[in-house]
PDB file of C-alpha atoms in Angstrom:
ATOM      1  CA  UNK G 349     -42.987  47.848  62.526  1.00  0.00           C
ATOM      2  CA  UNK G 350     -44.352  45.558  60.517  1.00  0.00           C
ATOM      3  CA  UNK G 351     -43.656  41.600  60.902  1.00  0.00           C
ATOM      4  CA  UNK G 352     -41.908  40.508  57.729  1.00  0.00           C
ATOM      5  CA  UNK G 353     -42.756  36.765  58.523  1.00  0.00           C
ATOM      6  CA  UNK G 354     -46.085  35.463  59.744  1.00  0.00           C
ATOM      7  CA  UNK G 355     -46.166  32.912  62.774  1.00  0.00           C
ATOM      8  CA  UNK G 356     -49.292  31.179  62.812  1.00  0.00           C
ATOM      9  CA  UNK G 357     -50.906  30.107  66.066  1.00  0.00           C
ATOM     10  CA  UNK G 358     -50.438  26.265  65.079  1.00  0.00           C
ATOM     11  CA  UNK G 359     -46.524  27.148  64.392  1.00  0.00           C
ATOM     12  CA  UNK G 360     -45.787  29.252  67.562  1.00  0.00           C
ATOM     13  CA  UNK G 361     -47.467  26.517  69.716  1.00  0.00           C
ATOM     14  CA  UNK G 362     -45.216  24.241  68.134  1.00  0.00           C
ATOM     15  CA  UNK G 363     -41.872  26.363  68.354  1.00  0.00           C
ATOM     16  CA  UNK G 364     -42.732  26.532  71.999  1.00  0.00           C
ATOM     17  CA  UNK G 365     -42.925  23.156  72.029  1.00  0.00           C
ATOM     18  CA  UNK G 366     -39.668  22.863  70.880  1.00  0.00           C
ATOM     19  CA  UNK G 367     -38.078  25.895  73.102  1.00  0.00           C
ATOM     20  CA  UNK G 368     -39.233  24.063  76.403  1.00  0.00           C
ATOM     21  CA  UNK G 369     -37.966  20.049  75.267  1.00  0.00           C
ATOM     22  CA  UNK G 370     -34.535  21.751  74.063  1.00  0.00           C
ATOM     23  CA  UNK G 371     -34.053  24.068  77.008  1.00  0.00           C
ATOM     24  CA  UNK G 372     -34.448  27.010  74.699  1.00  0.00           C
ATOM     25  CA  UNK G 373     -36.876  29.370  76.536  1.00  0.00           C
ATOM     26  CA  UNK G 374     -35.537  32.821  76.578  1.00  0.00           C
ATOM     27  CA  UNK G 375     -33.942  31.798  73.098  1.00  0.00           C
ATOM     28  CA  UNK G 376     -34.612  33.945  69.827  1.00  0.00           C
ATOM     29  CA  UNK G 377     -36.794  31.834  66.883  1.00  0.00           C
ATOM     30  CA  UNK G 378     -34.434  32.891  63.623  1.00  0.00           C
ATOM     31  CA  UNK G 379     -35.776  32.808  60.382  1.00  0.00           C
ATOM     32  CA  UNK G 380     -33.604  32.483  57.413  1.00  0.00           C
ATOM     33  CA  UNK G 381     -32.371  32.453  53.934  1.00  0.00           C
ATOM     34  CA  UNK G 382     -29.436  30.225  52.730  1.00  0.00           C
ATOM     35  CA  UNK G 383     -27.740  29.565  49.516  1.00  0.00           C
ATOM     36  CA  UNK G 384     -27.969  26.259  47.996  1.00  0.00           C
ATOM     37  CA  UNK G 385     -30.462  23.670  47.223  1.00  0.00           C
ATOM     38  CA  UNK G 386     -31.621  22.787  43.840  1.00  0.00           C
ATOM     39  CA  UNK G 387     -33.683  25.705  42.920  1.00  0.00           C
ATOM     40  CA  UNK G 388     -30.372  28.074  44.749  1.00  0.00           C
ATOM     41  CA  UNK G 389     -31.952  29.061  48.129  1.00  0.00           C
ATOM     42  CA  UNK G 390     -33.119  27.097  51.348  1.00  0.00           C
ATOM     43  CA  UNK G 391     -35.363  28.332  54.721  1.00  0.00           C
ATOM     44  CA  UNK G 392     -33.793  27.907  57.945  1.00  0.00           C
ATOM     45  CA  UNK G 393     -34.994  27.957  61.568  1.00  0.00           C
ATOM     46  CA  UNK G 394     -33.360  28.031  64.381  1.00  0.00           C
ATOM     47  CA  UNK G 395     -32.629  29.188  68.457  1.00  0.00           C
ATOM     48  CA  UNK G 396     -30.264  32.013  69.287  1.00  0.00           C
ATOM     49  CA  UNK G 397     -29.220  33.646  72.369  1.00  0.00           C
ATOM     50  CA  UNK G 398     -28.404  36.723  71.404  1.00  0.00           C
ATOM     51  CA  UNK G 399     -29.771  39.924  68.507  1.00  0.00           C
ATOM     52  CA  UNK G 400     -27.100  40.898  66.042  1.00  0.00           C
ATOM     53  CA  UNK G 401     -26.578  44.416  64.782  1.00  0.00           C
ATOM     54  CA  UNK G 402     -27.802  42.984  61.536  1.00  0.00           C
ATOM     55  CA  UNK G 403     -30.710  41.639  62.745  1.00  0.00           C
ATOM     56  CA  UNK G 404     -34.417  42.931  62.885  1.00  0.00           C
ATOM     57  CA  UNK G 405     -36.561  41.512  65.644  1.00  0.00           C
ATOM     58  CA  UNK G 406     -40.550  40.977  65.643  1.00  0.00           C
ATOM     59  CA  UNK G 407     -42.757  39.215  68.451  1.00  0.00           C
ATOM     60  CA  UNK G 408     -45.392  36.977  67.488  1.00  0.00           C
ATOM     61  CA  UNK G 409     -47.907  34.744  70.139  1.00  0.00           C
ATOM     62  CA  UNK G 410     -44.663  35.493  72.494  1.00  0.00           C
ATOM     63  CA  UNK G 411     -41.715  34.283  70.609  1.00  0.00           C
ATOM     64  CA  UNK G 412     -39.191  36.650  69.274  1.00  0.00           C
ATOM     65  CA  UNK G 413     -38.347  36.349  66.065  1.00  0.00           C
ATOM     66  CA  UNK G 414     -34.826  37.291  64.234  1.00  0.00           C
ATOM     67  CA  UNK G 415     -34.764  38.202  60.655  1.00  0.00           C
ATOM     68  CA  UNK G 416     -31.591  39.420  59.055  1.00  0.00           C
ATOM     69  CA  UNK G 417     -32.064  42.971  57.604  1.00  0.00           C
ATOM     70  CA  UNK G 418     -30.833  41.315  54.074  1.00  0.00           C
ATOM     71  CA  UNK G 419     -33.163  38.316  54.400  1.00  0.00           C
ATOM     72  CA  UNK G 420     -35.769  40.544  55.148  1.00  0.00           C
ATOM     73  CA  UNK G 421     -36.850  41.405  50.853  1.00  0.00           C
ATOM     74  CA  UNK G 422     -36.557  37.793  50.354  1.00  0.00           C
ATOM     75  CA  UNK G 423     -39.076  36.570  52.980  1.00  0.00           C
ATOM     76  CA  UNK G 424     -41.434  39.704  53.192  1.00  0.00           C
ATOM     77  CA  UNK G 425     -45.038  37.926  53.323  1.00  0.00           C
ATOM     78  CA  UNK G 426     -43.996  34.968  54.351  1.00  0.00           C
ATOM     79  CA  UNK G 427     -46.014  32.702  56.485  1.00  0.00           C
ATOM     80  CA  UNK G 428     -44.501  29.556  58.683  1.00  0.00           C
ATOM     81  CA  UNK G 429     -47.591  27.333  59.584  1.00  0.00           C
ATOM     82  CA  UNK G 430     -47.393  24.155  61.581  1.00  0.00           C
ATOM     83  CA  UNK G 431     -49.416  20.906  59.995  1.00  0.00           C
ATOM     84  CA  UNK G 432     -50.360  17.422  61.367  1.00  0.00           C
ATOM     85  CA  UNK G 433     -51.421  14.362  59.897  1.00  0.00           C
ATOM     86  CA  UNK G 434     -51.668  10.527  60.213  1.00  0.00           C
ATOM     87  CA  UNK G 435     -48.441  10.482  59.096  1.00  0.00           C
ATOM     88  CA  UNK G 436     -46.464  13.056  61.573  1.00  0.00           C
ATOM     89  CA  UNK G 437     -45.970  16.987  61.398  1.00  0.00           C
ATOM     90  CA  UNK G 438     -44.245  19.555  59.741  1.00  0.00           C
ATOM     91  CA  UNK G 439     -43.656  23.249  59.286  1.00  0.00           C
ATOM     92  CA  UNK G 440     -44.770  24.734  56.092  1.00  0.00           C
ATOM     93  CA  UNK G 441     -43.287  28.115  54.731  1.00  0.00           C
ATOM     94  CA  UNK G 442     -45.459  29.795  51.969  1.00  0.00           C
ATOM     95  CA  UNK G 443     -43.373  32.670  50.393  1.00  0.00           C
ATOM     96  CA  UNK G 444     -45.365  35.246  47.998  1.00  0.00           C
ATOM     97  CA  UNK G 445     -41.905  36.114  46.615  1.00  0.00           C
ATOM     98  CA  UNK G 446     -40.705  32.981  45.191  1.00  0.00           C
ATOM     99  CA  UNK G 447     -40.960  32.307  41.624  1.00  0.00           C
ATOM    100  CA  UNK G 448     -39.738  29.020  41.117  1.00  0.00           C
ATOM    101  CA  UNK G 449     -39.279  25.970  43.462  1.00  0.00           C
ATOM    102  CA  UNK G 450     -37.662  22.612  43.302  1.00  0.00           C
ATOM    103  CA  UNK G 451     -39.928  19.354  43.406  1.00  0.00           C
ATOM    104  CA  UNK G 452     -38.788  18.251  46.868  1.00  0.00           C
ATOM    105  CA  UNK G 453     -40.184  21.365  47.859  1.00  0.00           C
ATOM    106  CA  UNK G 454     -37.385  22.906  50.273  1.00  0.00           C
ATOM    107  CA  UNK G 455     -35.341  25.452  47.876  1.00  0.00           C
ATOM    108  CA  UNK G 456     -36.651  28.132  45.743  1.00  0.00           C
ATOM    109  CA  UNK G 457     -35.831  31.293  44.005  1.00  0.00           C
ATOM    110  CA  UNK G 458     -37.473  34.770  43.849  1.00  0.00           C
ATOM    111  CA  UNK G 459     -37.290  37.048  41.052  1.00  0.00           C
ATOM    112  CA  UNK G 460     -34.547  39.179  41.953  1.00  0.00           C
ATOM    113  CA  UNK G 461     -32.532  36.656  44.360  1.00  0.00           C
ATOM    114  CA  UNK G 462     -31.298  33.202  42.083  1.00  0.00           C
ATOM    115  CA  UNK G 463     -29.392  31.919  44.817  1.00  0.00           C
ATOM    116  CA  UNK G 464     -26.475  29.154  44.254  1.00  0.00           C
ATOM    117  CA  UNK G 465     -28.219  26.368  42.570  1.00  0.00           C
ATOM    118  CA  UNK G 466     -26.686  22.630  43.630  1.00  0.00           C
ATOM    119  CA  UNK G 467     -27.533  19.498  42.286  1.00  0.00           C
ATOM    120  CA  UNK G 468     -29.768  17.216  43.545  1.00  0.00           C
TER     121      UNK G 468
END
């Protein structure tokens, strides 16, 4: 199967970074798509105990990732990367589907998904 998201080493270091300070090991790394921002969808990431029915799951540098099946169009190609800098870190999401994207950077819109736009 294969991955619909790419974890980069950088980003999977940091996610298990995360897992271990929260008490999350053994926890599922889910990778999402919301309505609402300004451009009418958001990324989310999160821990979850369990796999749902509607859920596809991928393993990358050891972490299992969950994807809902209906997110899955929206973030094909996708790659989560972790950066540093003088001024602190981040995650970064680059998505080959998204067409349009709001200045703040954290909502966008593909081509055949608009989303529900909010304002700013």
């Amino acid at each position: 199967m294969t991955e619909v998201v790419e974890i980069t080493e950088a980003a999977s270091f940091q996610v298990k970074e995360m897992m271990r300070h929260n008490e999350e090991e053994g926890s599922f790394l889910r990778v999402a798509v919301k309505g609402g921002g300004c451009s009418g969808l958001t990324y989310g990431m999160g821990f979850e105990k369990a796999k749902g029915e509607a859920d596809d799951l991928y393993e990358q540098f050891g972490i299992p990732v969950l994807i809902a099946k209906e997110d899955a169009p929206i973030l094909q190609g996708t790659v989560v990367d972790y950066k540093q800098s003088l001024m602190g870190g981040g995650f970064t999401i680059e998505n080959p589907n998204a067409i349009a994207s709001c200045g703040c950077g954290t909502s966008f819109r593909t081509a055949k998904k608009a989303g529900t736009p909010e304002n700013c």
